[in-house]
CSV table of C-alpha atoms in Angstrom, one decimal:
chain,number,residue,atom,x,y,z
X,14,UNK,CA,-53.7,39.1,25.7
X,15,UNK,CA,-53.5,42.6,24.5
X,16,UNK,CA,-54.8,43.4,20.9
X,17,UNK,CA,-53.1,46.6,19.2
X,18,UNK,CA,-56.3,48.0,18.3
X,19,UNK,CA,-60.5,47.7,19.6
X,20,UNK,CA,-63.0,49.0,17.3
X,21,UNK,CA,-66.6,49.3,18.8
X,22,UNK,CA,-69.2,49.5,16.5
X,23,UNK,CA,-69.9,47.1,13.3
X,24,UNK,CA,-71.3,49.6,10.8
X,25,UNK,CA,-70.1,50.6,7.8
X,26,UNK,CA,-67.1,52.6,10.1
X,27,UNK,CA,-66.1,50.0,12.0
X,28,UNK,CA,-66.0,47.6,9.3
X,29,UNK,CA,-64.0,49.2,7.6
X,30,UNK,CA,-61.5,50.0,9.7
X,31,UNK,CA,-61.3,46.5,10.7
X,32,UNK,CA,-60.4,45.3,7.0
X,33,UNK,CA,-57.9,47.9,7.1
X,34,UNK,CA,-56.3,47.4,10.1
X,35,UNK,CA,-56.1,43.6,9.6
X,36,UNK,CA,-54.2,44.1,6.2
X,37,UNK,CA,-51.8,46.3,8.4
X,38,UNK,CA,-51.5,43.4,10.2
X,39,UNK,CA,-52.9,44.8,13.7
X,40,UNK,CA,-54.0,42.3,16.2
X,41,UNK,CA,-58.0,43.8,16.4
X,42,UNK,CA,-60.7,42.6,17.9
X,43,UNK,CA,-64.4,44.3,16.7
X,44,UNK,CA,-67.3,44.4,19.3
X,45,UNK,CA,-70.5,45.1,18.3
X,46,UNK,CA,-74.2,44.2,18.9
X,47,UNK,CA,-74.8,43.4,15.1
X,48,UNK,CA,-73.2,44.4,12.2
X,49,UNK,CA,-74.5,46.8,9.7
X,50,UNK,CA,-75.6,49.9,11.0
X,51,UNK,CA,-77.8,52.4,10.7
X,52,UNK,CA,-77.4,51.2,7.0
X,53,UNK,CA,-78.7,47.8,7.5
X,54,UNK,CA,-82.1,48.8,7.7
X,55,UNK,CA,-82.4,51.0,4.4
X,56,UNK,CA,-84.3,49.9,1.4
X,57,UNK,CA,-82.5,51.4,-1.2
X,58,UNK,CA,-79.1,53.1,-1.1
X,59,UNK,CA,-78.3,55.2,-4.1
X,60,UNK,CA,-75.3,57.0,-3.5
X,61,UNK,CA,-73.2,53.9,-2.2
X,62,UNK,CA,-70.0,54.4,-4.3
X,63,UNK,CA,-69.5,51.5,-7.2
X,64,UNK,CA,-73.0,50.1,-6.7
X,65,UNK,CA,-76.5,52.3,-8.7
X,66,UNK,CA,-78.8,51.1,-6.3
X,67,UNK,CA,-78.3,48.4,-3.2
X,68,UNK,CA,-80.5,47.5,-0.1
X,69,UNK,CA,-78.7,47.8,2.9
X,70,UNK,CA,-79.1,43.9,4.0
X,71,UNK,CA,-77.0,43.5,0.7
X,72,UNK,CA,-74.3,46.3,1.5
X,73,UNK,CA,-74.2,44.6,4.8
X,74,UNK,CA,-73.6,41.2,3.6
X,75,UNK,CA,-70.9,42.4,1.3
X,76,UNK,CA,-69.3,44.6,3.4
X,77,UNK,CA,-69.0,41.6,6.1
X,78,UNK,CA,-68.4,39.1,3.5
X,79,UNK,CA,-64.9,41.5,3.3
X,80,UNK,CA,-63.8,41.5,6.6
X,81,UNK,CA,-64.4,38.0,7.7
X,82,UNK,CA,-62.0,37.3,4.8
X,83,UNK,CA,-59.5,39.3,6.8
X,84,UNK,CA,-57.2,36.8,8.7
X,85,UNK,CA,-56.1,39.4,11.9
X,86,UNK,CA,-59.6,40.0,13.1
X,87,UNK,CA,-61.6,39.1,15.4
X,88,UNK,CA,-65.7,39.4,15.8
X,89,UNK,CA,-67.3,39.9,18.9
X,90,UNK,CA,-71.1,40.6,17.5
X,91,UNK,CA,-74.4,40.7,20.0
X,92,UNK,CA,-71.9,42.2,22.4
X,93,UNK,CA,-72.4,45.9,23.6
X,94,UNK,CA,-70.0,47.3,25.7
X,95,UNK,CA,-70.9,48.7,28.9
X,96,UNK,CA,-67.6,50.8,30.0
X,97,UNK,CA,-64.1,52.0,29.3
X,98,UNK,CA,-61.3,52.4,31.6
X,99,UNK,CA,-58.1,53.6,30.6
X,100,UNK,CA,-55.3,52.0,32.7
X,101,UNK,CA,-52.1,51.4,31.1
X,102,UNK,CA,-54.0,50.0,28.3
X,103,UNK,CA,-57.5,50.3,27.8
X,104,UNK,CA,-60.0,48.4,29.5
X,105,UNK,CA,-63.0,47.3,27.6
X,106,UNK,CA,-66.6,45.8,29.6
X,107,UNK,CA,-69.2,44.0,28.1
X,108,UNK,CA,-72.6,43.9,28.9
X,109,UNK,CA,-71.5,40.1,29.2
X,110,UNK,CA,-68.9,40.6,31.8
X,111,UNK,CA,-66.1,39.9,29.6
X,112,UNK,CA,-63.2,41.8,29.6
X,113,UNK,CA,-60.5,43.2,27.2
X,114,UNK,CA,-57.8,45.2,26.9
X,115,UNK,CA,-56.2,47.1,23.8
X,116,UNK,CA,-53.4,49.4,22.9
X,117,UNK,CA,-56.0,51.4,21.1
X,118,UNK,CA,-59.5,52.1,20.6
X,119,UNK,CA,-61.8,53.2,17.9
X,120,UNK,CA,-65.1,54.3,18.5
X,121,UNK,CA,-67.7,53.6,15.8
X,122,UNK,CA,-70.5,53.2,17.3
X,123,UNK,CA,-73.2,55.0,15.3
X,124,UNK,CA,-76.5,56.8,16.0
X,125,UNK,CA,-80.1,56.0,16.8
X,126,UNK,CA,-83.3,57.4,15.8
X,127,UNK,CA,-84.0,60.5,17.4
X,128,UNK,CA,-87.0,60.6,19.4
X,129,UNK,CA,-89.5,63.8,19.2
X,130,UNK,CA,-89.9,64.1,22.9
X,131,UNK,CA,-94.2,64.7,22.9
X,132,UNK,CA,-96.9,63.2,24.8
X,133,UNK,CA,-98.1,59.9,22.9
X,134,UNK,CA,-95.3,59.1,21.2
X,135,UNK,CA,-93.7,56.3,23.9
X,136,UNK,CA,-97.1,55.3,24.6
X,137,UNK,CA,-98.1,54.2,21.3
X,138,UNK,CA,-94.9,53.2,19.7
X,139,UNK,CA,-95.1,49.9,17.7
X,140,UNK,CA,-99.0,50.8,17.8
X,141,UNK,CA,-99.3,52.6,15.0
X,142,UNK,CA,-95.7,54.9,15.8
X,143,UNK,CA,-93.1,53.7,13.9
X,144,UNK,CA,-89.5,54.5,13.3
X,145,UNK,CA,-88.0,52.0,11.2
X,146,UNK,CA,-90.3,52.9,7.4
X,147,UNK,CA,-88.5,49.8,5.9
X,148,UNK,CA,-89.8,47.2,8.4
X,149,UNK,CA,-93.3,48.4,9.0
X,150,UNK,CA,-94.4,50.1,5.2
X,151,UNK,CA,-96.3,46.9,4.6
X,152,UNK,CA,-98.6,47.4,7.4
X,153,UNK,CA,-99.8,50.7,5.8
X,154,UNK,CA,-101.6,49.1,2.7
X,155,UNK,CA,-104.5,51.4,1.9
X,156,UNK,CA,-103.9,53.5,5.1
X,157,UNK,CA,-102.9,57.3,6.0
X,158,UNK,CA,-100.0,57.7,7.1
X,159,UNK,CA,-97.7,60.9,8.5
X,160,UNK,CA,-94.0,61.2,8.1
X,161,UNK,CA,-92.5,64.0,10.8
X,162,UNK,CA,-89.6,65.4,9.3
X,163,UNK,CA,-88.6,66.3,5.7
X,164,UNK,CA,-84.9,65.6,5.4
X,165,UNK,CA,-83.5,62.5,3.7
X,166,UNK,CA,-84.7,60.4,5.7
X,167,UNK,CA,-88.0,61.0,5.7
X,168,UNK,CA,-88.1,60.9,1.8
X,169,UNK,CA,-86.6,57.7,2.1
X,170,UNK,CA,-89.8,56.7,3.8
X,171,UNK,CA,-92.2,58.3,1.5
X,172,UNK,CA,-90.6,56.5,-0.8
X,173,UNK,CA,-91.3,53.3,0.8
X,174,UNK,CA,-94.3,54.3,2.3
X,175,UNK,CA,-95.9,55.3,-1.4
X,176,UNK,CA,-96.2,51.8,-2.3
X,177,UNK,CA,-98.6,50.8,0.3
X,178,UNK,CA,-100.6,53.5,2.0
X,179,UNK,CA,-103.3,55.8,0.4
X,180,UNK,CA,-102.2,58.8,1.7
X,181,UNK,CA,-98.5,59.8,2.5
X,182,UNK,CA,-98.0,63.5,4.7
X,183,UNK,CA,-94.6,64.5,5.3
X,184,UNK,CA,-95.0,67.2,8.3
X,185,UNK,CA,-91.7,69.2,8.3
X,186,UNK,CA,-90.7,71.9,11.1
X,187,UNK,CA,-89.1,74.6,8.7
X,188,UNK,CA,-90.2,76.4,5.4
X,189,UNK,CA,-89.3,74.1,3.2
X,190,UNK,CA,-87.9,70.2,2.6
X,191,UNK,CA,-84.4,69.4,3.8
X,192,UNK,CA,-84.0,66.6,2.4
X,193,UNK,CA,-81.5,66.9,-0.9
X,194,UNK,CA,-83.2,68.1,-4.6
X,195,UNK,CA,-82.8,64.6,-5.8
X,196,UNK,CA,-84.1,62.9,-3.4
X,197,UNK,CA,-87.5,64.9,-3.3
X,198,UNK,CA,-87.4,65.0,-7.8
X,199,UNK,CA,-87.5,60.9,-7.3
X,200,UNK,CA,-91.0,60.9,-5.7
X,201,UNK,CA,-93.4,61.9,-8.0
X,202,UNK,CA,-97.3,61.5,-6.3
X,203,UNK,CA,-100.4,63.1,-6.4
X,204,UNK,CA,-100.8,60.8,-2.9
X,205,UNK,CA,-98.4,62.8,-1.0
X,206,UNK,CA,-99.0,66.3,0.7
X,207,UNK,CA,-96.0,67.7,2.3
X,208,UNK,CA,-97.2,70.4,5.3
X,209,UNK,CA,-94.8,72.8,5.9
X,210,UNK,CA,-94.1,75.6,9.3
X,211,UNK,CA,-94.9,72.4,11.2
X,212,UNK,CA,-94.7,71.7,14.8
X,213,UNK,CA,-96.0,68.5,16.1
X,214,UNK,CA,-97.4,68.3,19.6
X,215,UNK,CA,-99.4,65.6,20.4
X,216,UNK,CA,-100.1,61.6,18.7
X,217,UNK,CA,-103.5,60.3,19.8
X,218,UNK,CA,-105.5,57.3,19.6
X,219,UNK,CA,-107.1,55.0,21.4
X,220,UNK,CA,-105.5,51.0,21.1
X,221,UNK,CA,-103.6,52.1,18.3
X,222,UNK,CA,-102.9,55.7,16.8
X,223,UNK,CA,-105.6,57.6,15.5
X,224,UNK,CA,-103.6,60.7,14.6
X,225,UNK,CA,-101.5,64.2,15.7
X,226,UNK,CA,-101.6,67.4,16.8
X,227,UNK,CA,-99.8,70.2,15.4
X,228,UNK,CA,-99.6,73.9,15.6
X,229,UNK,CA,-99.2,75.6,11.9
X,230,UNK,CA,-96.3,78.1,13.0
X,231,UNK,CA,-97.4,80.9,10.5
X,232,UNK,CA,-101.0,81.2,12.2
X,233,UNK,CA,-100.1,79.4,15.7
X,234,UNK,CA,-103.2,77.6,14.4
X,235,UNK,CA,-103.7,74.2,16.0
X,236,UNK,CA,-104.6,71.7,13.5
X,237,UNK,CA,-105.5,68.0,13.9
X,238,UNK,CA,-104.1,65.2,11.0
X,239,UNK,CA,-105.9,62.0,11.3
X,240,UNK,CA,-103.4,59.0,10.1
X,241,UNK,CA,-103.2,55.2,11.6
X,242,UNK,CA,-99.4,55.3,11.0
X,243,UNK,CA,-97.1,57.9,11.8
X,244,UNK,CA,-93.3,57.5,10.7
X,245,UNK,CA,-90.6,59.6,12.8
X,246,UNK,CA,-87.7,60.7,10.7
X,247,UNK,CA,-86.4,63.6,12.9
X,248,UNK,CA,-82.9,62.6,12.5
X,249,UNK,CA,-80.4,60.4,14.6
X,250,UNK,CA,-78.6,60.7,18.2
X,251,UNK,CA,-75.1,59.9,18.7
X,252,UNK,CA,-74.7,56.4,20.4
X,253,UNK,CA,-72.6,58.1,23.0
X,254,UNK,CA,-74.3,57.9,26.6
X,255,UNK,CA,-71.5,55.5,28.2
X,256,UNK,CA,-68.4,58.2,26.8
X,257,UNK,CA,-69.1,61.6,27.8
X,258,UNK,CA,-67.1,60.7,31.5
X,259,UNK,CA,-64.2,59.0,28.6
X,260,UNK,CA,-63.6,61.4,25.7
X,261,UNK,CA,-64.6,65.5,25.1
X,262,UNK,CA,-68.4,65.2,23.7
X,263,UNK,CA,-70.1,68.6,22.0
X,264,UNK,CA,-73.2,69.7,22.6
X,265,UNK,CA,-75.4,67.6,20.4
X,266,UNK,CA,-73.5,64.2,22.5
X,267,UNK,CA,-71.2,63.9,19.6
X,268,UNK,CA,-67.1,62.8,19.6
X,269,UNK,CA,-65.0,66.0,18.7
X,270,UNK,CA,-62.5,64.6,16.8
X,271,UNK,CA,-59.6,66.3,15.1
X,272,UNK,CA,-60.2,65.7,11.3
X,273,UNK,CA,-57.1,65.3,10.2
X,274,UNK,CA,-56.6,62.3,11.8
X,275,UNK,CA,-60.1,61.3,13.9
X,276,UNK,CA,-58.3,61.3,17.6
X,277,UNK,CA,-60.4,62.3,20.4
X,278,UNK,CA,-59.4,64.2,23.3
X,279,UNK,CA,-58.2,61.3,24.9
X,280,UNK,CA,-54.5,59.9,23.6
X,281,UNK,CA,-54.9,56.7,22.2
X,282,UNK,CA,-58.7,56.5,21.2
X,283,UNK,CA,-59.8,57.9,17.9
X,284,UNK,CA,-63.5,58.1,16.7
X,285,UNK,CA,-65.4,57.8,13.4
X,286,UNK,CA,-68.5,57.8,11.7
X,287,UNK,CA,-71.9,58.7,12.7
X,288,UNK,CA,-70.6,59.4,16.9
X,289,UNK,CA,-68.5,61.8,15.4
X,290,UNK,CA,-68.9,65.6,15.5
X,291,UNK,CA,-68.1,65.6,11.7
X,292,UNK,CA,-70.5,68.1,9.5
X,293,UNK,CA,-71.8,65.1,7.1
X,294,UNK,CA,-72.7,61.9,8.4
X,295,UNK,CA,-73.1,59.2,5.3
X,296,UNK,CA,-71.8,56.0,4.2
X,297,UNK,CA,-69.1,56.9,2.6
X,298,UNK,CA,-67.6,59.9,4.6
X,299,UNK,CA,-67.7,57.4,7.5
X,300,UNK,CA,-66.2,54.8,5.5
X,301,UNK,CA,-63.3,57.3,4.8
X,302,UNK,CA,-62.9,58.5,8.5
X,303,UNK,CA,-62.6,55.4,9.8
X,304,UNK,CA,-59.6,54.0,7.5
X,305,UNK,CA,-58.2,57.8,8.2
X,306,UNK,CA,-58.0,56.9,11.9
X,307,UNK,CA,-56.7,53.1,11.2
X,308,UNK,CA,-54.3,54.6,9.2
X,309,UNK,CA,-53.1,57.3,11.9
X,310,UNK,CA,-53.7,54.6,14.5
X,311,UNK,CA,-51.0,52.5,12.7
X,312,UNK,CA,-48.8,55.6,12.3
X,313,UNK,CA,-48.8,55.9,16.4
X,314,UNK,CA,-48.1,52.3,17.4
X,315,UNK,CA,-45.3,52.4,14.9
X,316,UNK,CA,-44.0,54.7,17.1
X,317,UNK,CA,-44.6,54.1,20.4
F,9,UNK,CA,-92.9,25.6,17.6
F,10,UNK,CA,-91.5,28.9,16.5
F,11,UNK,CA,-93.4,31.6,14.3
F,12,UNK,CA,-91.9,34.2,13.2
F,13,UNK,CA,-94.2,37.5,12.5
F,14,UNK,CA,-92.8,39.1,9.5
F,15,UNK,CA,-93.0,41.7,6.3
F,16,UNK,CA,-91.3,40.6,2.9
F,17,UNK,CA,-88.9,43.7,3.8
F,18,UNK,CA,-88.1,43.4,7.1
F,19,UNK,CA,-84.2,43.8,7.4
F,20,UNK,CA,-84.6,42.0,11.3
F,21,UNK,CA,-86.8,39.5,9.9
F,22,UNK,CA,-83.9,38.2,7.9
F,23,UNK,CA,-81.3,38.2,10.7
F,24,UNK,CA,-83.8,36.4,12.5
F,25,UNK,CA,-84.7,33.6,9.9
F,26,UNK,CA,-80.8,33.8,9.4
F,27,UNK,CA,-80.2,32.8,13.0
F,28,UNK,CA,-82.8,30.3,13.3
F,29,UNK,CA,-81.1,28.7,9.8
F,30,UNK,CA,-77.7,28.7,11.5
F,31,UNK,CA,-78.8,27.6,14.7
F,32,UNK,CA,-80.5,24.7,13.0
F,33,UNK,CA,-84.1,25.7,14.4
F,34,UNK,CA,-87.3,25.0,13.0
F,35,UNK,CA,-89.9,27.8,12.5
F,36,UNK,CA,-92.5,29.2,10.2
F,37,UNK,CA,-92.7,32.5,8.9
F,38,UNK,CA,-95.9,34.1,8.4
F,39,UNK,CA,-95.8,37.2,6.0
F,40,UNK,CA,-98.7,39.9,7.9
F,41,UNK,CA,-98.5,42.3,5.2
F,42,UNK,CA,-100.2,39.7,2.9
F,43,UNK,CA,-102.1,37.3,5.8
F,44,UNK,CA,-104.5,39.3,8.0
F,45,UNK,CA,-105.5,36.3,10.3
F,46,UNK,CA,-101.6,36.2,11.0
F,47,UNK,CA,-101.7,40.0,11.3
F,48,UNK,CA,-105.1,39.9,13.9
F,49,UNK,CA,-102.9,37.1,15.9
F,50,UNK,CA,-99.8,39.3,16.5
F,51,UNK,CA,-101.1,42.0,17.3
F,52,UNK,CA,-103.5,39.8,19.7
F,53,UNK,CA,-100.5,37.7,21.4
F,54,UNK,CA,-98.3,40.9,21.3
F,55,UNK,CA,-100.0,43.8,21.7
F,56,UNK,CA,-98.7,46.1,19.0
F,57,UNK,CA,-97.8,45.8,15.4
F,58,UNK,CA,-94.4,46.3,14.6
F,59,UNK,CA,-92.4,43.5,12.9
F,60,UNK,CA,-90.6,41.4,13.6
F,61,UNK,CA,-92.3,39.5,16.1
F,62,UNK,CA,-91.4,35.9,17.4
F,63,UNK,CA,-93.6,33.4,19.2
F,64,UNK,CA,-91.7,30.4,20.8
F,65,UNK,CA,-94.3,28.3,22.5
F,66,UNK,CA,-96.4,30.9,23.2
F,67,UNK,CA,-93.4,33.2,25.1
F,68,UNK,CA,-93.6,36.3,22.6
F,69,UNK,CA,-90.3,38.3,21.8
F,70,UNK,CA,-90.9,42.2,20.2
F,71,UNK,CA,-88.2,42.3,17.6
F,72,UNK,CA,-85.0,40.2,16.9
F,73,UNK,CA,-83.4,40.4,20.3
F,74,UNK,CA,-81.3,37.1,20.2
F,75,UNK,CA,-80.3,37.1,24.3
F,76,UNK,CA,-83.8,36.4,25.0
F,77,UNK,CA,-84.2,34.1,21.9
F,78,UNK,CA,-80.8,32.5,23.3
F,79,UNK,CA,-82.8,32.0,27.0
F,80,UNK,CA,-85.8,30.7,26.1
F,81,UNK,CA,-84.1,27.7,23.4
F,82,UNK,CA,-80.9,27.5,26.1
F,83,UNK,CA,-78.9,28.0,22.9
């Protein structure tokens, strides 16, 4: 069996662009390792078009609710591909040694948490280094804690954060906050201390962390931060390891897409979403990428 | 017996109490933001304190990763 179109990846991409190409009636399959995303694990979005405020478990649920009432897909989920091949068609490996081939693909496979890359930091991960604020905040009841990095993200886990521990620090590398105006006016906490010109070098502790390291780069002053939790929000990676031999890949490990119409360098795969070398990477943009690419992917089996 | 280590807002605790529901397995969940003796035990039977964790007879799994849930039930 050959299905007209693949999508890889179950966030809000590559749901979308399966409820959109199974109203054009492609034959799709969708192969993820769970659905949701990056998304999935937020406490609160805000800026989630048509809803005020919505966890991510609930945007999930209603985004999947959606496409498994879509009658021309199916779902492949706790499946990760392992490779690609093009041959005539393309050639899609799972992890599972299962097999499938498509007309088409879409890559929308998303982005993990960017690690920082300093001693300490694999060593005492889930010992007091976290990653995920939304699962783990309730462990910090009445304890200090240091967010690293002051974009959106790490906001989003003061935010979370605030509710439990004593003292929130959000340690960020540049002058000033990142994260966007509105997003820094909704925290308002004599608890938190943001530490700016901030290089983090080194998490210590013993069993479980007992604080960092960082060099003040004004002064070049090393400074010590004691904390028994310490939040990384540096940002995401591209989940593109298995591609850059398959499709053209920038710098940063990102799909170059075109943006008019989200192909990759490769004829017959597009790309979407958080992979994507796209300036903004939300919900919403993705959202729209992905049915751009269904669309165009519709447009160019038409035709062939 | 089954125990699922959890916080009340742990987006893999619920796909893991989700699973369990669907696959019509019986567990418990203890909450270790609000129970400290469940909170000393994880991190005793575990190692570290991140959530979620899941004890199945006493073979411990870091997370919700459902292959090795899948193995040790022979779902």
């Amino acid at each position: 069996m050959v299905y007209d179109l693949i999508i890889i990846g179950g966030g809000p991409a590559g749901m979308s662009a399966g409820i959109y190409a199974s109203r054009k009636k492609l034959k799709t399959l969708l192969i993820t390792d769970s659905l949701g995303g990056q998304s999935f694990i937020a406490s609160d979005i805000q800026n989630f078009i048509g809803f005020k405020s919505i966890s991510g478990i609930e945007l999930t649920k209603k985004i999947e609710e959606h496409l498994r009432a879509q009658k021309e897909i199916e779902i492949k989920d706790q499946t990760r591909v392992s490779k690609i091949k093009k041959d005539n068609n393309f050639i899609i490996e799972t992890e599972n040694n299962e097999s499938f081939e498509a007309k088409t693909v879409l890559l929308a496979l998303g982005s993990h948490y960017r690690k920082l890359n300093i001693p300490g930091e694999k060593e005492f991960e889930g010992k007091g280094v976290f990653y995920c604020s939304t699962c783990d905040a309730p462990l910090m009841k009445e304890k200090s804690v240091i967010i690293i990095g002051g974009g959106n993200t790490g906001f989003a886990s003061a935010r979370d954060l605030l509710s439990y521990a004593s003292k929130v620090y959000i340690l960020e590398y540049s002058e000033s906050p990142k994260a966007d105006p509105i997003e820094q006016e909704r925290i308002i906490s004599n608890k938190l201390e943001i530490i700016t010109m901030a290089k983090v070098q080194e998490i210590f502790g013993e069993t479980f962390v007992k604080g960092l390291k960082y060099q003040n780069r004004d002064t070049n002053e090393i400074k010590e931060l004691k904390a028994e939790g310490i939040f990384i929000s540096i940002g995401y990676e591209p989940n593109s390891e298995f591609l850059k031999d398959f499709v053209k890949l920038n710098n940063a490990k990102q799909v170059i897409v075109n943006c008019k119409t989200q192909e990759t360098s490769l004829k017959g795969v597009w790309a979407a979403g958080d992979i994507t070398d796209t300036l903004y990477h939300q919900n919403n943009t993705a959202i729209g990428d992905a049915i751009k690419a269904v669309l165009n992917i519709y447009d160019y089996l038409k035709k062939s | 017996m089954i125990k699922l280590y959890s916080t009340p807002t742990c987006p893999y605790c619920e796909m893991a109490k989700n699973y369990f529901k669907e696959k019509n397995v019986e567990f418990e969940v203890y909450d270790i933001s609000a129970d400290e003796k469940a909170q000393k035990e994880m991190v005793e039977v575990s190692k570290q304190i991140t959530v979620p964790v899941i004890d199945i007879n006493g073979k411990i799994i870091i997370g919700f990763n459902r292959a090795e849930i899948d193995k040790i039930l022979n779902l």
